[in-house]
PDB file of N, CA, C and O in Angstrom:
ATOM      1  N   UNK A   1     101.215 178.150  81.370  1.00 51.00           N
ATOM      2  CA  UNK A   1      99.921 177.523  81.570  1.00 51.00           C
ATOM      3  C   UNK A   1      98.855 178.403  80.904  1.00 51.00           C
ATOM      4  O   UNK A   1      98.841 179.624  81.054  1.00 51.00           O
ATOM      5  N   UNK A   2      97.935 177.713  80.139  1.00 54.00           N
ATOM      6  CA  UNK A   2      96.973 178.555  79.445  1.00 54.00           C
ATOM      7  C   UNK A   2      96.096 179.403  80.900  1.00 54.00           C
ATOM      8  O   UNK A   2      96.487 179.324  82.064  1.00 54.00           O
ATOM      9  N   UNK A   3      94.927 180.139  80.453  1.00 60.00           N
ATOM     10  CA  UNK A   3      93.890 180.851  81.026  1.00 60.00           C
ATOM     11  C   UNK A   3      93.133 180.294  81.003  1.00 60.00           C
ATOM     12  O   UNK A   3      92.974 179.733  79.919  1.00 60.00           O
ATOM     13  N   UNK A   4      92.134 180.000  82.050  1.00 58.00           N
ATOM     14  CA  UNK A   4      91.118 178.757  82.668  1.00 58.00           C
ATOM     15  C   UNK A   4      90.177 179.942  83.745  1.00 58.00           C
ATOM     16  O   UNK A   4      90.431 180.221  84.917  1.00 58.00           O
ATOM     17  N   UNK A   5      89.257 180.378  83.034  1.00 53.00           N
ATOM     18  CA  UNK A   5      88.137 180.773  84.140  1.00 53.00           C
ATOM     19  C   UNK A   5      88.464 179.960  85.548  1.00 53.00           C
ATOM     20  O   UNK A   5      89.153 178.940  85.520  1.00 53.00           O
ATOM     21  N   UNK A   6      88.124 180.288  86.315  1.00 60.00           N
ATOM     22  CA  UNK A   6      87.921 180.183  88.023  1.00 60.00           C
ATOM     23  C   UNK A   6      86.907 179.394  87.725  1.00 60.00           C
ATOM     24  O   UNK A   6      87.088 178.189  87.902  1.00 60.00           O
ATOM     25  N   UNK A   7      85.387 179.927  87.121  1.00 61.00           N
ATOM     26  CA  UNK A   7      84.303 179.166  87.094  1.00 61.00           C
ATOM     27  C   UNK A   7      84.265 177.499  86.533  1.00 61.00           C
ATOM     28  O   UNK A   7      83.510 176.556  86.772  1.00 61.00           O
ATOM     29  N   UNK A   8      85.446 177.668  85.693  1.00 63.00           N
ATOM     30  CA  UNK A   8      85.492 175.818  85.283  1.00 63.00           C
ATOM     31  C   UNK A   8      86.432 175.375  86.368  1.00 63.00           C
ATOM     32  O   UNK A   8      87.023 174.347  86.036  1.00 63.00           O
ATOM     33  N   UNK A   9      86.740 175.794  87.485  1.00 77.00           N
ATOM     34  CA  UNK A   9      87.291 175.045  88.495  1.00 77.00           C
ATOM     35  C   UNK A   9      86.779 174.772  89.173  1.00 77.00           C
ATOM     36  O   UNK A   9      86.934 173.584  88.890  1.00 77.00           O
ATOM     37  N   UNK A  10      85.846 174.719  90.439  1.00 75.00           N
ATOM     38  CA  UNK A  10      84.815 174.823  90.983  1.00 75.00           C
ATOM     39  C   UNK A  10      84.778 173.112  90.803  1.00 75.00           C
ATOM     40  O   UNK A  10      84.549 172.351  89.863  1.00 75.00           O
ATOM     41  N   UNK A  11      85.104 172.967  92.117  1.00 81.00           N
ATOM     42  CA  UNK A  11      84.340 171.421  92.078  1.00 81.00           C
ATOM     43  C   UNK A  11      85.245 170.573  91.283  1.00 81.00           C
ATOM     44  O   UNK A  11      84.744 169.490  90.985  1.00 81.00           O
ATOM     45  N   UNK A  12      86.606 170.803  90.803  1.00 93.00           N
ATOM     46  CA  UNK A  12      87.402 169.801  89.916  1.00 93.00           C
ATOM     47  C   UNK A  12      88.473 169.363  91.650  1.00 93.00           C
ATOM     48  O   UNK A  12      88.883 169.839  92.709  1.00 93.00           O
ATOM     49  N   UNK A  13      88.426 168.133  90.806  1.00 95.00           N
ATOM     50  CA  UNK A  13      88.935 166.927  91.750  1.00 95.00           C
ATOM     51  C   UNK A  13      90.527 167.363  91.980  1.00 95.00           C
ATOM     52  O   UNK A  13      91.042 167.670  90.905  1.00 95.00           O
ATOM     53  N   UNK A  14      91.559 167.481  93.275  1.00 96.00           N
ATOM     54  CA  UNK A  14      92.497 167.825  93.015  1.00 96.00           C
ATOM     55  C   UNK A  14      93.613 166.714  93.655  1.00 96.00           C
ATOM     56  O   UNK A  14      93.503 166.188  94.763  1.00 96.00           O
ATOM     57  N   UNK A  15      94.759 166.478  92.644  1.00 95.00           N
ATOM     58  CA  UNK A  15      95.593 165.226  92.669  1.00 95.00           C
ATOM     59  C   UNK A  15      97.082 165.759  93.844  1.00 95.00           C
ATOM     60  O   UNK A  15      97.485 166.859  94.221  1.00 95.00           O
ATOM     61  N   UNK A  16      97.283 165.122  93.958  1.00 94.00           N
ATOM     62  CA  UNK A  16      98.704 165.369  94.255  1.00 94.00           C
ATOM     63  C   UNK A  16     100.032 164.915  93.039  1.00 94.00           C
ATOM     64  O   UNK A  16      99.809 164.277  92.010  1.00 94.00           O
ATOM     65  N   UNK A  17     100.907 165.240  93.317  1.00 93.00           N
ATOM     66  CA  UNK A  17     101.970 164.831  92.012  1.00 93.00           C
ATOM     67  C   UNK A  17     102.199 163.521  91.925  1.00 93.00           C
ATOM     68  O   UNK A  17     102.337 162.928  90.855  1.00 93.00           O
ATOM     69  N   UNK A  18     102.274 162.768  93.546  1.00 92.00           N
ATOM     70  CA  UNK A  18     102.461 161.218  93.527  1.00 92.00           C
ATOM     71  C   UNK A  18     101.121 160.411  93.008  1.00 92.00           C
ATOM     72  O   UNK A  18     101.143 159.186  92.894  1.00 92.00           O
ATOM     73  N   UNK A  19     100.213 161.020  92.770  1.00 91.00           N
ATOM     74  CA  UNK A  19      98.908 160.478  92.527  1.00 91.00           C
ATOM     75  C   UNK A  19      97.737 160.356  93.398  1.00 91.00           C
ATOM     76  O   UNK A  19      96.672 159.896  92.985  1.00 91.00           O
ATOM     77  N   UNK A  20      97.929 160.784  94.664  1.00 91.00           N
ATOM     78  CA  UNK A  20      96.891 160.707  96.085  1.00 91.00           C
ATOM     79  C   UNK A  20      95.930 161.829  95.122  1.00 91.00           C
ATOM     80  O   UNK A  20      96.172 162.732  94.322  1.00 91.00           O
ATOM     81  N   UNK A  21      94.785 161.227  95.680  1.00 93.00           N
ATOM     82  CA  UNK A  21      93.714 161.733  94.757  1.00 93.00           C
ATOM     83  C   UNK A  21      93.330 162.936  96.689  1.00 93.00           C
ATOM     84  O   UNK A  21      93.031 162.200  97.629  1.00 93.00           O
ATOM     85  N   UNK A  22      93.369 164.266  96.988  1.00 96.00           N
ATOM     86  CA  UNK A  22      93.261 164.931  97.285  1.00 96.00           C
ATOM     87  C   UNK A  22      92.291 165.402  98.013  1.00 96.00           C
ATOM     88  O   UNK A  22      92.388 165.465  99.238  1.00 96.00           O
ATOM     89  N   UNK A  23      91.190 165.807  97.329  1.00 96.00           N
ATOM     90  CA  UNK A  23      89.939 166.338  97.277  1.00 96.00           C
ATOM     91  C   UNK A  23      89.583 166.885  96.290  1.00 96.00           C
ATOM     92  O   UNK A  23      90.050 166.454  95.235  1.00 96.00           O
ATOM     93  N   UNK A  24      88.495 168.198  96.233  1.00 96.00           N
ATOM     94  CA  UNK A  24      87.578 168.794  95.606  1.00 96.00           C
ATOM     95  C   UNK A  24      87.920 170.517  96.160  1.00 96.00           C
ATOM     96  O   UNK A  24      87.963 171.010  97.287  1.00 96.00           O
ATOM     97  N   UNK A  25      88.104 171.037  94.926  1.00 96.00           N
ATOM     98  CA  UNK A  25      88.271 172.788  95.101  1.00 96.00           C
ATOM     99  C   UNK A  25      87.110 173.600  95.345  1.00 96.00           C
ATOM    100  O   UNK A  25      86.419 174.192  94.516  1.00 96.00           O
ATOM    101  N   UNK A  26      87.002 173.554  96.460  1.00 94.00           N
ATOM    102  CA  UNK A  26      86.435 174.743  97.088  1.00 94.00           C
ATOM    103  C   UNK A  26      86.257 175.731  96.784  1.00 94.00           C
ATOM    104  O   UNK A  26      85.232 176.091  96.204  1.00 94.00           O
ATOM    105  N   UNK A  27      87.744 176.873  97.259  1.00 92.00           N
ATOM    106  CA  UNK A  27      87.578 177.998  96.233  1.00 92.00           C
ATOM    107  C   UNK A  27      89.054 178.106  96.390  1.00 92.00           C
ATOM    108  O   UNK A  27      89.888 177.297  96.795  1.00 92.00           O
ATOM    109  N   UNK A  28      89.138 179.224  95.995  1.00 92.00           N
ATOM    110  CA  UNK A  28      90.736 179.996  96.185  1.00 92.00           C
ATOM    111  C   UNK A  28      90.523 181.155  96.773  1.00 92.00           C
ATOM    112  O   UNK A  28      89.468 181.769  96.931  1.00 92.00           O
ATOM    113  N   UNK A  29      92.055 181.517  97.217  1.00 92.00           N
ATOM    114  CA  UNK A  29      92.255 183.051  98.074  1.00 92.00           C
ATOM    115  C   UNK A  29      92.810 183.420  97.226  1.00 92.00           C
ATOM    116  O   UNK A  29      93.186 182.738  96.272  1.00 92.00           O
ATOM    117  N   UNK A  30      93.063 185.122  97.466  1.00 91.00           N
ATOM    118  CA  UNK A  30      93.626 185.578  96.845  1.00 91.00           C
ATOM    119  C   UNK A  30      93.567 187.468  97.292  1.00 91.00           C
ATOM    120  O   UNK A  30      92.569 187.971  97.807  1.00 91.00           O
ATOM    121  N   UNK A  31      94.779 188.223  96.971  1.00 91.00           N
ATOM    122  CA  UNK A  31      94.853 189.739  97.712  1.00 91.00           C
ATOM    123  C   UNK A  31      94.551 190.309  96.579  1.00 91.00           C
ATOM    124  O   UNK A  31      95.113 190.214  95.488  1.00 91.00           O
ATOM    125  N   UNK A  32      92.824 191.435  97.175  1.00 90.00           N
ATOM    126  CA  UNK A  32      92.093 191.846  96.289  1.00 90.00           C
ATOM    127  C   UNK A  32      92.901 192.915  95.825  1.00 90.00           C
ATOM    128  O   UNK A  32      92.787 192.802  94.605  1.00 90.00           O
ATOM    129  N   UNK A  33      93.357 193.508  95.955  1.00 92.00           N
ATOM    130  CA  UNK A  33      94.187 194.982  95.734  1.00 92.00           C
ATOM    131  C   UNK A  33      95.257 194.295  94.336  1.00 92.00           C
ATOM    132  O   UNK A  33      95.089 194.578  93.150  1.00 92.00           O
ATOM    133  N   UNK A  34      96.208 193.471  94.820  1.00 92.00           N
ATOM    134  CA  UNK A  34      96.687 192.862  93.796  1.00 92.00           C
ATOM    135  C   UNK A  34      96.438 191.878  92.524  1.00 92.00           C
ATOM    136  O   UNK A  34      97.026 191.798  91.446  1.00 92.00           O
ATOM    137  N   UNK A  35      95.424 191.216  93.026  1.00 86.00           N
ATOM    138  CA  UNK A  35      94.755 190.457  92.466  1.00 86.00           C
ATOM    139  C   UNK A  35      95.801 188.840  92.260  1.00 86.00           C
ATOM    140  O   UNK A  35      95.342 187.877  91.646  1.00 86.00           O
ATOM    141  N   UNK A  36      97.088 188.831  92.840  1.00 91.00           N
ATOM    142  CA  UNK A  36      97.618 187.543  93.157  1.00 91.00           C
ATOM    143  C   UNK A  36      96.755 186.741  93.905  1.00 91.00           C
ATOM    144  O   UNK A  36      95.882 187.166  94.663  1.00 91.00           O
ATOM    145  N   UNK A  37      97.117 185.117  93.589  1.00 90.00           N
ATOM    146  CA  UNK A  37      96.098 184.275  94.088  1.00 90.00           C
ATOM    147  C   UNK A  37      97.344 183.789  95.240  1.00 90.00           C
ATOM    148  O   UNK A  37      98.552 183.984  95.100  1.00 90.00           O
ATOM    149  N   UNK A  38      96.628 183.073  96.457  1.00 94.00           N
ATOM    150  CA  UNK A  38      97.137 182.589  97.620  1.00 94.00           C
ATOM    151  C   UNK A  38      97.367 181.043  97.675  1.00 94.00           C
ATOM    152  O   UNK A  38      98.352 180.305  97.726  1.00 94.00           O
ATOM    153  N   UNK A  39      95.592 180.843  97.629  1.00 96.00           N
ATOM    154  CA  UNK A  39      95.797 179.428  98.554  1.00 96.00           C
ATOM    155  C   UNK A  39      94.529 178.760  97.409  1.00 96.00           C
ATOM    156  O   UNK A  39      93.522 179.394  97.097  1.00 96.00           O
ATOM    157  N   UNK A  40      94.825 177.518  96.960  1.00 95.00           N
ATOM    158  CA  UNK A  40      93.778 176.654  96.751  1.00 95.00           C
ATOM    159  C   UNK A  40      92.786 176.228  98.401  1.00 95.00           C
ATOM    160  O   UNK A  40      93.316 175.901  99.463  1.00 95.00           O
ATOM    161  N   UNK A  41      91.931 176.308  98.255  1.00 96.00           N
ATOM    162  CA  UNK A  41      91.171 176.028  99.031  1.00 96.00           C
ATOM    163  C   UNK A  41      90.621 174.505  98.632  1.00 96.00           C
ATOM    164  O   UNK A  41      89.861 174.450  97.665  1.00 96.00           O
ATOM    165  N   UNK A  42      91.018 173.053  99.435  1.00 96.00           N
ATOM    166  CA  UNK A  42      90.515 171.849  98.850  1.00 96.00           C
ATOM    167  C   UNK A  42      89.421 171.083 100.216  1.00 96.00           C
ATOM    168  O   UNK A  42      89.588 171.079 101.435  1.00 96.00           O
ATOM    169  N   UNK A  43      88.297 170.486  99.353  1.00 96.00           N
ATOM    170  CA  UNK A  43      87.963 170.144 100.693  1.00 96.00           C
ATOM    171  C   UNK A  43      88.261 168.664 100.632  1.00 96.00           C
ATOM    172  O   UNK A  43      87.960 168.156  99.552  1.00 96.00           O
ATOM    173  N   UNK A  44      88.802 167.819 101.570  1.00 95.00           N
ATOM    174  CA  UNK A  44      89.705 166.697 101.220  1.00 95.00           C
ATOM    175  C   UNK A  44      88.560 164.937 101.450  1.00 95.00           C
ATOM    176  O   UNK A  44      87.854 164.605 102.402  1.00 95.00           O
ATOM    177  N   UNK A  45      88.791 164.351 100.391  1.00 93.00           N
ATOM    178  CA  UNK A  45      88.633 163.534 100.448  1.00 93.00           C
ATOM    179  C   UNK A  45      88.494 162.384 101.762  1.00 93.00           C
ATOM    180  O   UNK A  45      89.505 161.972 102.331  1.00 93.00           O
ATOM    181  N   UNK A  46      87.163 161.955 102.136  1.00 90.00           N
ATOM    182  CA  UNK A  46      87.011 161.510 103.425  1.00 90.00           C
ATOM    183  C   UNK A  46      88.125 160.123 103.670  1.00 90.00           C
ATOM    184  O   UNK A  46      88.535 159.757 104.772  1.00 90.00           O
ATOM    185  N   UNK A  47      88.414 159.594 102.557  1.00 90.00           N
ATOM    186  CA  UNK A  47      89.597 158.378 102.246  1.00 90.00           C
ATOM    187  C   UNK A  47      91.180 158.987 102.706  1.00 90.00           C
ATOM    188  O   UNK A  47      92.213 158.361 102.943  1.00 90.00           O
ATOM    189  N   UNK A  48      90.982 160.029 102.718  1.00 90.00           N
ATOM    190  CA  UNK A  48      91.959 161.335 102.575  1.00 90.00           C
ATOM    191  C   UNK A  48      93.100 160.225 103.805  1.00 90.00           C
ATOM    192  O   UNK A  48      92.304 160.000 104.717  1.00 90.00           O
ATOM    193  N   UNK A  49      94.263 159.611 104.142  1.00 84.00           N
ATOM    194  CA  UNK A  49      94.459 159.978 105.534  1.00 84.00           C
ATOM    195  C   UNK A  49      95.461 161.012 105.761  1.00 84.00           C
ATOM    196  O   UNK A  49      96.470 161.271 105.105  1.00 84.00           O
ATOM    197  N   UNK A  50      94.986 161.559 106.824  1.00 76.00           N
ATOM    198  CA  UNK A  50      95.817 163.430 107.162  1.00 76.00           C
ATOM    199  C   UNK A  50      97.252 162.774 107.653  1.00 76.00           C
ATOM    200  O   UNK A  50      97.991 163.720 107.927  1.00 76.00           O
ATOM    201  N   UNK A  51      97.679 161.982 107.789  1.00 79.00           N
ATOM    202  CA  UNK A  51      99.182 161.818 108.312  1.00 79.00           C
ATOM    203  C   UNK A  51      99.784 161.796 106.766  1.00 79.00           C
ATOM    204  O   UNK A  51     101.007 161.669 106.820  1.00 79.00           O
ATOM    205  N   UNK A  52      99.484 161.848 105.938  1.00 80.00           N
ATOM    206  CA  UNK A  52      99.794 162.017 104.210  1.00 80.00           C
ATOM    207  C   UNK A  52     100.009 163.343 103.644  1.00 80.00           C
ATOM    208  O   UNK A  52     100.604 163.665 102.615  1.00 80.00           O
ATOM    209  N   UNK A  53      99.331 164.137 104.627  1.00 86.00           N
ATOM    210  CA  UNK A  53      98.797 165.677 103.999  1.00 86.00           C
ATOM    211  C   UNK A  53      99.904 166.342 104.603  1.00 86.00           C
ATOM    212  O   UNK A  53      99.995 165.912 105.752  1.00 86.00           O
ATOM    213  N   UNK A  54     101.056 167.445 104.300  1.00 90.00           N
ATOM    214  CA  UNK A  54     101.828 168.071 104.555  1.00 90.00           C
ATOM    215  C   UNK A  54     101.178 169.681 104.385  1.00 90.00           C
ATOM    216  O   UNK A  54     101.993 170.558 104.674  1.00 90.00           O
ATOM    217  N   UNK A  55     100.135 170.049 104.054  1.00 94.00           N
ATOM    218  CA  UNK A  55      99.047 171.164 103.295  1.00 94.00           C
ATOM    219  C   UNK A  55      98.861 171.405 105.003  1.00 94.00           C
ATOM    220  O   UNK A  55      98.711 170.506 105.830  1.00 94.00           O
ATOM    221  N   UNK A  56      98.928 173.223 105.336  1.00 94.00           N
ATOM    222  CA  UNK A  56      98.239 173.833 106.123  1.00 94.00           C
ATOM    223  C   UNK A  56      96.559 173.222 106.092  1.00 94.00           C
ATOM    224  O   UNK A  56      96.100 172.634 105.113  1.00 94.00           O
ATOM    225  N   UNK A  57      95.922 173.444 107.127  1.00 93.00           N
ATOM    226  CA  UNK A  57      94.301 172.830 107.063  1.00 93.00           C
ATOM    227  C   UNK A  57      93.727 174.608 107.664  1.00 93.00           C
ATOM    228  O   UNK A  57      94.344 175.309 108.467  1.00 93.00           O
ATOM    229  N   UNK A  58      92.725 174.874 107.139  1.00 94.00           N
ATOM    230  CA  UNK A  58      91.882 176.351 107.579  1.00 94.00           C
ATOM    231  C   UNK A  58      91.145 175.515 109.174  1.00 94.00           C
ATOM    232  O   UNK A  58      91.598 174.453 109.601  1.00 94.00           O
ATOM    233  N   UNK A  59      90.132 176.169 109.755  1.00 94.00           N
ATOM    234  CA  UNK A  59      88.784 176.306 110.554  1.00 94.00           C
ATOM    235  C   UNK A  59      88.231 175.422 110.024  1.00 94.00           C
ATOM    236  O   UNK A  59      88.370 174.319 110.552  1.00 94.00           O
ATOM    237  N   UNK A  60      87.643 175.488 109.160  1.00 94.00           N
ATOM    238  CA  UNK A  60      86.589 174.018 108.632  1.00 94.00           C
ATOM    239  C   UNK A  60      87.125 172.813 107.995  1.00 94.00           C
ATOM    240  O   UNK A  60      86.442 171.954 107.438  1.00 94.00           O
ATOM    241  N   UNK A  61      89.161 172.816 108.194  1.00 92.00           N
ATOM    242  CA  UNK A  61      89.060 171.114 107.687  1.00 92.00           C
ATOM    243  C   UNK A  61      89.627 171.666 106.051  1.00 92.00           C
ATOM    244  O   UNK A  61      89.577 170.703 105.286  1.00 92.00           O
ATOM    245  N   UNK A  62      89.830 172.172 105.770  1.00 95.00           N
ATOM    246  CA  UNK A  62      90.089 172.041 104.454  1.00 95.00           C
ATOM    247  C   UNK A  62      91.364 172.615 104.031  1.00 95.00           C
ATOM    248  O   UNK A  62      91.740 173.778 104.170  1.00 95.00           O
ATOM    249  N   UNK A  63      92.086 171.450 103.396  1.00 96.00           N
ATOM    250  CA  UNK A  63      93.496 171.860 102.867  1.00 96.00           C
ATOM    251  C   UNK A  63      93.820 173.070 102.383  1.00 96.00           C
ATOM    252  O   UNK A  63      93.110 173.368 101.422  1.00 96.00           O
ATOM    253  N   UNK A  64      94.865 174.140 102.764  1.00 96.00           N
ATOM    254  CA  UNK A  64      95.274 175.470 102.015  1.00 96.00           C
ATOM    255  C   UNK A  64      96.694 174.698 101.391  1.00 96.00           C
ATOM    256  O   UNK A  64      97.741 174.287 101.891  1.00 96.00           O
ATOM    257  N   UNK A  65      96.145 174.744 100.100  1.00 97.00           N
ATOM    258  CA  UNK A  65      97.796 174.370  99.469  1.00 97.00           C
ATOM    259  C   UNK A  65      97.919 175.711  97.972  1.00 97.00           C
ATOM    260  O   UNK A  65      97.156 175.901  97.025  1.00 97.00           O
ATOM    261  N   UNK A  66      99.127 176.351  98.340  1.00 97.00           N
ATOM    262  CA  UNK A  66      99.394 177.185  97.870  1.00 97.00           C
ATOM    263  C   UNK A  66      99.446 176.934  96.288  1.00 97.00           C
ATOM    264  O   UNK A  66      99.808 175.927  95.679  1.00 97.00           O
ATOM    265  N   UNK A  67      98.954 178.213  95.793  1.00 95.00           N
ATOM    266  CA  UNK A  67      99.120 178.179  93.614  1.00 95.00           C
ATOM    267  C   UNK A  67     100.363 177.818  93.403  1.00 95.00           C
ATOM    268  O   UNK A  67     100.532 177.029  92.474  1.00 95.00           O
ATOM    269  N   UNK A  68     101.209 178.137  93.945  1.00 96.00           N
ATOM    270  CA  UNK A  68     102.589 177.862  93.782  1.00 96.00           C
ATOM    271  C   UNK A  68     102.892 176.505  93.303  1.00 96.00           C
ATOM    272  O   UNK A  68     103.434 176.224  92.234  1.00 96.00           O
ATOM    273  N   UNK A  69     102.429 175.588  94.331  1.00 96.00           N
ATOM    274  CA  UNK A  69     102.453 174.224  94.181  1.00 96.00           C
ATOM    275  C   UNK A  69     101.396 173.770  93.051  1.00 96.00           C
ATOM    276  O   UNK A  69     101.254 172.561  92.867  1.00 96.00           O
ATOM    277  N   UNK A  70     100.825 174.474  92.466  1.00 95.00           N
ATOM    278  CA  UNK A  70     100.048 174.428  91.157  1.00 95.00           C
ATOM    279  C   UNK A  70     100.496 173.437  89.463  1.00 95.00           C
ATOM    280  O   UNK A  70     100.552 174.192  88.492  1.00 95.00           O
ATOM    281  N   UNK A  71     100.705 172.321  89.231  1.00 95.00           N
ATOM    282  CA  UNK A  71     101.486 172.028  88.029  1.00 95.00           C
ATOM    283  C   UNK A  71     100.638 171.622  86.912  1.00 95.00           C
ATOM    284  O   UNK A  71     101.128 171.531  85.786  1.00 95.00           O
ATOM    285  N   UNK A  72      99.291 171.348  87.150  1.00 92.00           N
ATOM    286  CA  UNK A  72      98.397 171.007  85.840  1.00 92.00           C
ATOM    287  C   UNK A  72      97.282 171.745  85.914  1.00 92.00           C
ATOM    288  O   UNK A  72      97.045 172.416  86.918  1.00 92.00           O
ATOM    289  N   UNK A  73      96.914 171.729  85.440  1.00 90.00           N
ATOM    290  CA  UNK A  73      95.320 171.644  85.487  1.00 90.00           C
ATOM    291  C   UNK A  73      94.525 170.931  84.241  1.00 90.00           C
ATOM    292  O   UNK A  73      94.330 171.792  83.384  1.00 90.00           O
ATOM    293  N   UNK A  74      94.174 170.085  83.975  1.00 88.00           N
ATOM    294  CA  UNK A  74      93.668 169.456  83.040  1.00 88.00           C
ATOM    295  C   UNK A  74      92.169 168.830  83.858  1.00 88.00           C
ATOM    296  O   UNK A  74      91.433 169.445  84.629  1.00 88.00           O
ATOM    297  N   UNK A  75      92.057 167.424  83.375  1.00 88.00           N
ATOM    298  CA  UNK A  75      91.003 166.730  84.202  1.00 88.00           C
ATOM    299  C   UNK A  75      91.544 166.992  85.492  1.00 88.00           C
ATOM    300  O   UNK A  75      90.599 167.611  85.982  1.00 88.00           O
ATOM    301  N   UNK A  76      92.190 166.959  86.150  1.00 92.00           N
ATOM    302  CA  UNK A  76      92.627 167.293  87.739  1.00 92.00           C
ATOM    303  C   UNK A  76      93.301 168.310  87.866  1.00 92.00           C
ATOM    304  O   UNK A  76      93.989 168.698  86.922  1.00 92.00           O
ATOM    305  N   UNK A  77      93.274 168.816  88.761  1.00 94.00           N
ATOM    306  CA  UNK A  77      94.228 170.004  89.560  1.00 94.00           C
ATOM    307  C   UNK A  77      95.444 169.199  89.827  1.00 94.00           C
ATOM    308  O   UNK A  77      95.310 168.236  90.582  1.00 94.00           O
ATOM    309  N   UNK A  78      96.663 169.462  89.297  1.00 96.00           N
ATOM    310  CA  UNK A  78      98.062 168.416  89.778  1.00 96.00           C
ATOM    311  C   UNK A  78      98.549 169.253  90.404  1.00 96.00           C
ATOM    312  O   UNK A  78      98.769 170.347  89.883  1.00 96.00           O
ATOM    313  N   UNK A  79      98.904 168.970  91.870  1.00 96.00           N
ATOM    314  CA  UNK A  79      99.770 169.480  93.167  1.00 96.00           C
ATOM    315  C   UNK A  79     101.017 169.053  93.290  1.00 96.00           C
ATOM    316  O   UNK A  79     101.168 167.859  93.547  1.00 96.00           O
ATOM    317  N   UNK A  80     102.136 169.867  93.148  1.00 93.00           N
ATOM    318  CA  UNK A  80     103.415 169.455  93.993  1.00 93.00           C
ATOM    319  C   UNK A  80     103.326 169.243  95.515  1.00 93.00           C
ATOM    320  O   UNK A  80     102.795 170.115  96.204  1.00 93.00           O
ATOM    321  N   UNK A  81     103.879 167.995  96.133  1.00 79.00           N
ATOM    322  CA  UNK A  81     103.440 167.745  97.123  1.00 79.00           C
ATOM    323  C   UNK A  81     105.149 167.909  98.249  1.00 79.00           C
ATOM    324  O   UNK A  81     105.111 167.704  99.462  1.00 79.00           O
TER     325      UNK A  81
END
């Protein structure tokens, strides 16, 4: 996968692999010492329904779905789901 500033992510719409349109990226985690990234941080689409979502949820509601599950990034963030 090419190199993509953080800053052009911000606010890109994020898909799932089947096509469920997700939400909107928040931010990401990540361990400062190492500098590996953790968790997409998404905040989910109010259409969203959560019996769909298999994604840990934080305190405020918002999907943690791991980089791992990471497969595009183009116009959307594509999630393995």
């Amino acid at each position: 996968m090419a190199n993509i500033l953080a800053e052009n992510l911000s606010g890109k719409a994020v898909m799932g692999s089947d096509g469920t349109e997700l939400g909107d990226l928040y931010n990401i985690t990540m361990d400062l010492k190492s500098g590996q990234l953790h968790h997409l941080l998404v905040s989910p689409h109010e259409q969203l329904n959560p019996e769909r979502v298999t994604f840990d949820v934080d305190e405020a509601g918002r999907l943690r779905v791991p980089v791992t599950n990471v497969q595009a990034v183009k116009d959307y963030i594509v999630v393995g789901r």
